[in-house]
PDB file of C-alpha atoms in Angstrom:
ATOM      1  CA  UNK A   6    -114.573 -24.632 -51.352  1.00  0.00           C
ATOM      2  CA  UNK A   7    -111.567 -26.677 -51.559  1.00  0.00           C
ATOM      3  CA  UNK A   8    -111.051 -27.483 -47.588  1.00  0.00           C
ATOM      4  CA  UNK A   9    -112.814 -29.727 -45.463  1.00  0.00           C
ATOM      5  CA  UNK A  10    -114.480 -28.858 -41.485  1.00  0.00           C
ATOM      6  CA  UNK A  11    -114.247 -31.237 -38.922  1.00  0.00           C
ATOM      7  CA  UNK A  12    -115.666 -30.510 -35.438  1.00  0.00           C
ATOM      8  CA  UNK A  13    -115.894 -32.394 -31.637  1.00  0.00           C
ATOM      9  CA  UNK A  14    -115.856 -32.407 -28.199  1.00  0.00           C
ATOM     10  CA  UNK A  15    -113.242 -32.791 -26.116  1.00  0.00           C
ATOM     11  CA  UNK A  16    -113.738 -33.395 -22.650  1.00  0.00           C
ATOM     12  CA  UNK A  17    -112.113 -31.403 -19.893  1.00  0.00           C
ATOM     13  CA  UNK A  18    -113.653 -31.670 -16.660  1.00  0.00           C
ATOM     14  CA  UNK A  19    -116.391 -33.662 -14.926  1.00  0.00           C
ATOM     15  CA  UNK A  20    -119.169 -30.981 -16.009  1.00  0.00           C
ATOM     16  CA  UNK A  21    -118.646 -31.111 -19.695  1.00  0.00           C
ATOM     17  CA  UNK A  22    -116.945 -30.772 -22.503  1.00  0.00           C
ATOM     18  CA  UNK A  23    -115.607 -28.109 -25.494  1.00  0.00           C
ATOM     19  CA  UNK A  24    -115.857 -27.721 -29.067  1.00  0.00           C
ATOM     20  CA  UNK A  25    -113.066 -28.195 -31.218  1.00  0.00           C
ATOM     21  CA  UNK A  26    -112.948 -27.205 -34.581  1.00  0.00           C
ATOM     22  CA  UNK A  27    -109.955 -27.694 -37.199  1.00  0.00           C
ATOM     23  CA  UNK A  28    -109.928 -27.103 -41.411  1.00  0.00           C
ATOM     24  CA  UNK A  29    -107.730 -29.110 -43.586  1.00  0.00           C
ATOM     25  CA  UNK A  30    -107.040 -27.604 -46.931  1.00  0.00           C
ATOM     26  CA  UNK A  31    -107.457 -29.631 -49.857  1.00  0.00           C
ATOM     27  CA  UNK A  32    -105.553 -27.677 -52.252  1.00  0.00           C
ATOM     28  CA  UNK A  33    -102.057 -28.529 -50.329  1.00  0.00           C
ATOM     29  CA  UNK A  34    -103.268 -30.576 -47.718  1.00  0.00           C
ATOM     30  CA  UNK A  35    -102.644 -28.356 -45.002  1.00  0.00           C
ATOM     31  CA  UNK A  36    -104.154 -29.455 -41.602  1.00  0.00           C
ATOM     32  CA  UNK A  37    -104.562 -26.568 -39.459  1.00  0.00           C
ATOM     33  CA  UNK A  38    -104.211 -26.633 -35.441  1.00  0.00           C
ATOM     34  CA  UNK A  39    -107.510 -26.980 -33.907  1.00  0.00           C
ATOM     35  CA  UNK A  40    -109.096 -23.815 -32.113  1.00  0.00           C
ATOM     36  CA  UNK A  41    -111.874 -23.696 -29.359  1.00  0.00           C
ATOM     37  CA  UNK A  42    -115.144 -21.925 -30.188  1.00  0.00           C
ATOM     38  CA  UNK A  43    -115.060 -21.045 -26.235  1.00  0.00           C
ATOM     39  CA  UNK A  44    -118.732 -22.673 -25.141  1.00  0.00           C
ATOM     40  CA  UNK A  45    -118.986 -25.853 -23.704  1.00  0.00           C
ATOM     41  CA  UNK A  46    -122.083 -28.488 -24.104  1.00  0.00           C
ATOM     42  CA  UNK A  47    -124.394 -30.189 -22.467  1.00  0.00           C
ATOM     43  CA  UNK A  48    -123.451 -32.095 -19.031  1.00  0.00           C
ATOM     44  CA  UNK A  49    -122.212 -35.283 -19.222  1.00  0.00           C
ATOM     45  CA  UNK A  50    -124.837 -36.606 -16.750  1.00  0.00           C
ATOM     46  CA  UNK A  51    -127.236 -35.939 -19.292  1.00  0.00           C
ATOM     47  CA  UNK A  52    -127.195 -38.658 -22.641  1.00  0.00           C
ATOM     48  CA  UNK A  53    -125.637 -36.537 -25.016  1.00  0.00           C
ATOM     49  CA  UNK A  54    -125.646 -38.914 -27.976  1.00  0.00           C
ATOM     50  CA  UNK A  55    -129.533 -37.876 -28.498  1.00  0.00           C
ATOM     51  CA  UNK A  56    -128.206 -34.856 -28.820  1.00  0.00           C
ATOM     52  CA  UNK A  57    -124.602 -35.066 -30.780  1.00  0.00           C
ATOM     53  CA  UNK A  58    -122.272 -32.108 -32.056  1.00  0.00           C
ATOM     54  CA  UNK A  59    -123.790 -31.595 -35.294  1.00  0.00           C
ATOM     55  CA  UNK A  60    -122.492 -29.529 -38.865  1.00  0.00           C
ATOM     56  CA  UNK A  61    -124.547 -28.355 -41.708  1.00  0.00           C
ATOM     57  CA  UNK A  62    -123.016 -26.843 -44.873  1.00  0.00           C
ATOM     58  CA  UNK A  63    -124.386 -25.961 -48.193  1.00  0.00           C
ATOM     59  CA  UNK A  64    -123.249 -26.236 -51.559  1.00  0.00           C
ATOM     60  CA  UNK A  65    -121.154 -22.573 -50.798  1.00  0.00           C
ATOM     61  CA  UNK A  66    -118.813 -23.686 -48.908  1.00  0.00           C
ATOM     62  CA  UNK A  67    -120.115 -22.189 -45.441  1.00  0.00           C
ATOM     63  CA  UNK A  68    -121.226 -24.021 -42.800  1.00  0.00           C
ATOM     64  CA  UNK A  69    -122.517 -24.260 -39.166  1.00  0.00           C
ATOM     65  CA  UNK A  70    -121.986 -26.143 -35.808  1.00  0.00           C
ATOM     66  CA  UNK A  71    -124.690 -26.984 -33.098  1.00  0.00           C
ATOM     67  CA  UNK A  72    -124.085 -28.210 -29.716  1.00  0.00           C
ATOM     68  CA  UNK A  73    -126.187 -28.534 -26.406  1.00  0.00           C
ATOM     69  CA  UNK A  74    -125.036 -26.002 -24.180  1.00  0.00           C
ATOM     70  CA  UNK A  75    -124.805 -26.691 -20.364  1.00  0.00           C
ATOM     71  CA  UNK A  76    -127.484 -24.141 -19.855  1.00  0.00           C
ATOM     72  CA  UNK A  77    -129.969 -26.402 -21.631  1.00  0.00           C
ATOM     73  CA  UNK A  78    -130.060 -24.635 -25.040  1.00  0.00           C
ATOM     74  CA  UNK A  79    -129.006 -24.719 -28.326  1.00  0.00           C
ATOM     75  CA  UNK A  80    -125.447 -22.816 -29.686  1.00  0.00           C
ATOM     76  CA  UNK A  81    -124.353 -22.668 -32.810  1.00  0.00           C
ATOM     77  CA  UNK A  82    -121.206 -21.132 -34.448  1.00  0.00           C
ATOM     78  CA  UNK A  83    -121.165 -19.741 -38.367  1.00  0.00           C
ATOM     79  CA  UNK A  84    -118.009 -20.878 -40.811  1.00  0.00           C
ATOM     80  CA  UNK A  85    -117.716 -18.446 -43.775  1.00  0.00           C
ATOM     81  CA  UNK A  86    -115.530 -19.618 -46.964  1.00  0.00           C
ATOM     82  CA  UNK A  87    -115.356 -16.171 -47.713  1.00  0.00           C
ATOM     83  CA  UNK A  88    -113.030 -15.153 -44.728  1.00  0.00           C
ATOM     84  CA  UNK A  89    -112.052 -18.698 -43.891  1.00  0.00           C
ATOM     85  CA  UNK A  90    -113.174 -18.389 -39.876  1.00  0.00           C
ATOM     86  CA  UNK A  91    -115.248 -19.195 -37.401  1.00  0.00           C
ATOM     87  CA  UNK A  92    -117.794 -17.024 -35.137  1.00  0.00           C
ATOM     88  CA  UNK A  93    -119.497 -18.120 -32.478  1.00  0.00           C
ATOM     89  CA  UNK A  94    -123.607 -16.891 -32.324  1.00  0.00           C
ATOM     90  CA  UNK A  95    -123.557 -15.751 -28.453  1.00  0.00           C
ATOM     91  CA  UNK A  96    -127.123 -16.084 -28.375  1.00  0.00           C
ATOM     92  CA  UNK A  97    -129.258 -19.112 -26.619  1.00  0.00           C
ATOM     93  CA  UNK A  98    -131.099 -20.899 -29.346  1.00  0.00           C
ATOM     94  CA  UNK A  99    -134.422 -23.069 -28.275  1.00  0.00           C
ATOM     95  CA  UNK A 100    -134.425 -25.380 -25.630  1.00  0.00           C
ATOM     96  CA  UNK A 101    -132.342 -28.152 -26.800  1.00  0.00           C
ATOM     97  CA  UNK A 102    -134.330 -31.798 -27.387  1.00  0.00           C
ATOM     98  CA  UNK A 103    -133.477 -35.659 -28.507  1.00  0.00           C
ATOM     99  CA  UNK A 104    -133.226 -36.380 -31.858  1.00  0.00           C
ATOM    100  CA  UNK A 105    -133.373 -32.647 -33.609  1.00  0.00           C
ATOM    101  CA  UNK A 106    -131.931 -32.233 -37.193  1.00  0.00           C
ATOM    102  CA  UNK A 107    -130.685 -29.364 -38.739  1.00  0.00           C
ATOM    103  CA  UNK A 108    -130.090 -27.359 -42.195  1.00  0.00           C
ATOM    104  CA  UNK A 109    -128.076 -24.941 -43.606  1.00  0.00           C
ATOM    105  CA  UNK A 110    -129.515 -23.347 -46.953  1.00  0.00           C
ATOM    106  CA  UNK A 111    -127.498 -21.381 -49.679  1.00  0.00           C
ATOM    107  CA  UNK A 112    -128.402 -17.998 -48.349  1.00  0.00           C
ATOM    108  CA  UNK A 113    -127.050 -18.892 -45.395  1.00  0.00           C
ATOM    109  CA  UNK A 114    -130.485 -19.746 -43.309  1.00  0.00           C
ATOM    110  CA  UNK A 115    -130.030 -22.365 -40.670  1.00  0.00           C
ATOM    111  CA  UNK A 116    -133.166 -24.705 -40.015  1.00  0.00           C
ATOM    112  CA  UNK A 117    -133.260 -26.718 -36.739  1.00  0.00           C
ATOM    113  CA  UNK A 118    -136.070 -28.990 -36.330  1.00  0.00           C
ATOM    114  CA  UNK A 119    -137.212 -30.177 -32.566  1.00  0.00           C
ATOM    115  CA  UNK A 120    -138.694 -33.081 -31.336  1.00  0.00           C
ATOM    116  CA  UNK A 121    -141.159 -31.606 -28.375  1.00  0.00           C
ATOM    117  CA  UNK A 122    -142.842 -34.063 -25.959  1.00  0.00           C
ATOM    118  CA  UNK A 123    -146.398 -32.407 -25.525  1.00  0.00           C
ATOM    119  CA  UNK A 124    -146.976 -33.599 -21.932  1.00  0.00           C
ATOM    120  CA  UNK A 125    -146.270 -37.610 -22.623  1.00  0.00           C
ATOM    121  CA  UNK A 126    -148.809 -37.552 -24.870  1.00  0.00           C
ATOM    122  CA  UNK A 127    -146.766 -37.778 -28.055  1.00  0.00           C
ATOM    123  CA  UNK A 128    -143.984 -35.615 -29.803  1.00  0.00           C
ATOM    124  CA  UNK A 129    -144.287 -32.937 -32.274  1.00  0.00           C
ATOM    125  CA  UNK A 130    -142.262 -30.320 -34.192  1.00  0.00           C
ATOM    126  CA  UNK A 131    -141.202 -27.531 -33.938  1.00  0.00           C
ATOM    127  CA  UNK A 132    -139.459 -25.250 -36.406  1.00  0.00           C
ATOM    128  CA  UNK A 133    -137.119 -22.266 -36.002  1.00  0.00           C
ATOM    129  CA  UNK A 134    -134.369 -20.753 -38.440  1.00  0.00           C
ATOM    130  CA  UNK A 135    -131.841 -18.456 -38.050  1.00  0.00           C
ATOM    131  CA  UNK A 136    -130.319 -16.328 -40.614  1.00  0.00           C
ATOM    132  CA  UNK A 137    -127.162 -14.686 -41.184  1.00  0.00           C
ATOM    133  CA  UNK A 138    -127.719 -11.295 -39.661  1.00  0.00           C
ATOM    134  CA  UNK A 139    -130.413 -12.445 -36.820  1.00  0.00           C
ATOM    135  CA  UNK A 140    -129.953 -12.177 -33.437  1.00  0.00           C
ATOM    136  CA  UNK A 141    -132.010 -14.778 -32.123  1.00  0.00           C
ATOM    137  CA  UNK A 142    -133.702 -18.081 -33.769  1.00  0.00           C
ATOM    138  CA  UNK A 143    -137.445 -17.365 -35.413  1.00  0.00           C
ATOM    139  CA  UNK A 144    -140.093 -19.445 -34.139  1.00  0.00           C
ATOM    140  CA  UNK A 145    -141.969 -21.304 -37.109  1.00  0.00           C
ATOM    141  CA  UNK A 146    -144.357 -23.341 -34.725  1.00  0.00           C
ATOM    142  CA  UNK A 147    -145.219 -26.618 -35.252  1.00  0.00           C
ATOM    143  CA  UNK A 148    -144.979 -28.064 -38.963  1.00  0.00           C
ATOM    144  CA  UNK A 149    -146.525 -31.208 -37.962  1.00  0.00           C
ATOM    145  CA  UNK A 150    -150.342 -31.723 -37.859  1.00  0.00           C
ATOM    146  CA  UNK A 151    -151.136 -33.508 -34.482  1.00  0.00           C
ATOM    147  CA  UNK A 152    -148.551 -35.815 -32.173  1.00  0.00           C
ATOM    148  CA  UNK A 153    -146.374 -38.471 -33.961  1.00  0.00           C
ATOM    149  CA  UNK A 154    -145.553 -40.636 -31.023  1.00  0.00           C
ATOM    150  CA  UNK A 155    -142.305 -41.341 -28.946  1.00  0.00           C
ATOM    151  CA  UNK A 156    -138.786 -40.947 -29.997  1.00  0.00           C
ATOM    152  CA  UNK A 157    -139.483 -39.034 -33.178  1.00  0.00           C
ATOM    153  CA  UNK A 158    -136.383 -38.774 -35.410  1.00  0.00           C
ATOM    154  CA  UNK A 159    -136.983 -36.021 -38.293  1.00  0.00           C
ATOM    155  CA  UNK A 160    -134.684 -35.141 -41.065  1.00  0.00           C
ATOM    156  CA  UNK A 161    -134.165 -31.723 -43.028  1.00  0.00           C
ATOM    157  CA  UNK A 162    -132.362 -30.557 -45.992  1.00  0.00           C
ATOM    158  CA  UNK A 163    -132.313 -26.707 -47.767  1.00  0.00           C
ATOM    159  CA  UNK A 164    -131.256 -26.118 -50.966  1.00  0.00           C
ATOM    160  CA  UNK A 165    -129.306 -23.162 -52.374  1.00  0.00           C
ATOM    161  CA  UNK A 166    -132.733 -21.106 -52.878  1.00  0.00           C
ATOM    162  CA  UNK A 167    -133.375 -20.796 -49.250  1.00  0.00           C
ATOM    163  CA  UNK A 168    -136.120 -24.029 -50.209  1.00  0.00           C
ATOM    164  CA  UNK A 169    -136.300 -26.409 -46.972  1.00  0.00           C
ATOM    165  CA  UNK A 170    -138.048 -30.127 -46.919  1.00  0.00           C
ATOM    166  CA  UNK A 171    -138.612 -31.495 -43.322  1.00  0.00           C
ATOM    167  CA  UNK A 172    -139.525 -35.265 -42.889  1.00  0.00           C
ATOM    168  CA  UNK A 173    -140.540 -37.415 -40.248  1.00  0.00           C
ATOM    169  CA  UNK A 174    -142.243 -40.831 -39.272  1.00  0.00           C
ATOM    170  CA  UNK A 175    -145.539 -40.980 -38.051  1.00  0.00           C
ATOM    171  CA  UNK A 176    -146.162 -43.645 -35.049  1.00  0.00           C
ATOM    172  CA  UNK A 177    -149.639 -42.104 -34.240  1.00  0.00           C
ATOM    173  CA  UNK A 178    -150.455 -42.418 -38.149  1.00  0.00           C
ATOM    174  CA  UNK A 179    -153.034 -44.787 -40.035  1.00  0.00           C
ATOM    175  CA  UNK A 180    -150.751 -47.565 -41.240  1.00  0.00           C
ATOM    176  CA  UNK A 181    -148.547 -47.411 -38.117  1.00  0.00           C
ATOM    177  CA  UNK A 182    -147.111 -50.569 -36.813  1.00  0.00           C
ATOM    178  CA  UNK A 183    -144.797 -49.510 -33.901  1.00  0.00           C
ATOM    179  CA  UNK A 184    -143.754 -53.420 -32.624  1.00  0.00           C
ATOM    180  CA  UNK A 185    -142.479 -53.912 -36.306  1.00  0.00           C
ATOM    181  CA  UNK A 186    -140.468 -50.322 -36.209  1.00  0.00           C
ATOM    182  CA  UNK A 187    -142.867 -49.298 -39.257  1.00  0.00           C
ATOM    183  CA  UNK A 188    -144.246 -45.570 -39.535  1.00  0.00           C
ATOM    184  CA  UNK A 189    -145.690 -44.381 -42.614  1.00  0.00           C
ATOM    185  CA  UNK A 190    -143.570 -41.226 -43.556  1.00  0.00           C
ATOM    186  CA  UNK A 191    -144.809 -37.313 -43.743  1.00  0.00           C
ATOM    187  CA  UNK A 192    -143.095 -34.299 -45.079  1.00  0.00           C
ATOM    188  CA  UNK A 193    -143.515 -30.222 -45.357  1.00  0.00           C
ATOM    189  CA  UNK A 194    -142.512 -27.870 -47.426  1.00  0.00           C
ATOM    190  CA  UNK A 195    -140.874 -24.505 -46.846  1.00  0.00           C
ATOM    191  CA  UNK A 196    -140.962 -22.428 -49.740  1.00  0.00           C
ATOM    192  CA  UNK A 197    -138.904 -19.300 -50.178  1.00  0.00           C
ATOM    193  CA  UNK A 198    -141.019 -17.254 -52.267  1.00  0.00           C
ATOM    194  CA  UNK A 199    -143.961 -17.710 -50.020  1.00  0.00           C
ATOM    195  CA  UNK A 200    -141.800 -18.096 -46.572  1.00  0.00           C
ATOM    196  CA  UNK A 201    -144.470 -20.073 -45.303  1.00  0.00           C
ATOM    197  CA  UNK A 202    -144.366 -24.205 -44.689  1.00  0.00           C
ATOM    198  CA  UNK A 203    -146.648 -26.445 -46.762  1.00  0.00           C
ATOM    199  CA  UNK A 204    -149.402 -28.337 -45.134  1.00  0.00           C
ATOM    200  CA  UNK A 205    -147.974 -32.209 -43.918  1.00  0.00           C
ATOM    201  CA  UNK A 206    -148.698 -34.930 -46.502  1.00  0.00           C
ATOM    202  CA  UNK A 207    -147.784 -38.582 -46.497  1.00  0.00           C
ATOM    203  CA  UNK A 208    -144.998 -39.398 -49.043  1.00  0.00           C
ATOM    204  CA  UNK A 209    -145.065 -43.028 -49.165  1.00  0.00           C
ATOM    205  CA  UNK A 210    -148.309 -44.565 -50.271  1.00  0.00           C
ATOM    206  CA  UNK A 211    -149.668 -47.632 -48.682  1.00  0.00           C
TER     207      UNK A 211
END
């Protein structure tokens, strides 16, 4: 799209913290004054760098911002190319965990991915999307097949399709050696034309 999105927090008081946004257009080099969104994020008591500011875009030019919220959940504000401005999705999103990743696909889907801790007995993942014109995130349940163990980090990427690929390591996983930081890797598939996610398969052999 010609322009490029930066966003952060900028603390302001002992509670927490607001996002910033600011666009800087490529064609003249134009950086614009930074605006607010208006929501702040998580508490600063809490350790925020599992759960960082985060942007998405796709290959459009749109993009998305996520941030813990002091009430415990997930926001997330919507940049269209189209009209060149932000607007900031009201709506609580799921709880918000360490380590989630998120996705923004060309139809303008977003993915979020969540660690869950199923009662210290080993994480999992959950799903949920959000599209342009929904109110509140969909619930995909769990993607994974059984718990992973601790401090899972997953990744996900969407394509322009609305096509989504979700990885993660397995610690709980044949071929697991947690003291050497080595987890054989597993991935799912959401396809578009089926909007349903693919049954978890290992992608590196061993």
């Amino acid at each position: 799209g010609g322009q490029a999105l930066s966003a952060w927090s900028s603390t302001h008081d002992s509670l927490g913290s607001t996002v910033r946004v600011r666009r800087l257009r490529l064609s003249d080099g134009l950086l614009e004054a930074a605006s607010t969104l208006g929501s702040s994020i998580a508490s600063l008591e809490r350790d925020t760098y599992r759960m960082p500011l985060q942007l998405a875009v796709n290959s459009r030019g749109d993009a998305m911002a996520f941030w813990h919220h002091l009430d415990g959940t997930v926001r997330a504000a919507r940049y269209a190319l189209s009209t060149e401005q932000w607007t900031l999705w009201s709506g609580p999103g799921p709880n918000a965990a360490d380590y989630p990743a998120f996705a923004l696909d060309g139809t303008g889907r977003a993915w979020q991915a969540v660690p869950v801790d199923s009662n210290s007995q080993g994480q999992e993942i959950d799903v949920y999307s959000l599209g342009p014109a929904d109110t509140r995130w969909t619930p995909h349940g769990f993607v994974t097949a059984g718990r992973l163990g601790a401090y899972v980090a997953p990744k996900l990427v969407a394509d322009d399709a609305g096509n989504a690929i979700l990885a993660w390591p397995c610690g709980t996983c044949v071929g697991a050696n947690l003291p050497m930081n080595n987890a054989p890797i597993h991935g799912s598939r959401f396809s578009a034309a089926t909007q349903a996610w693919s049954a978890p398969q290992q992608l590196d052999p061993r």
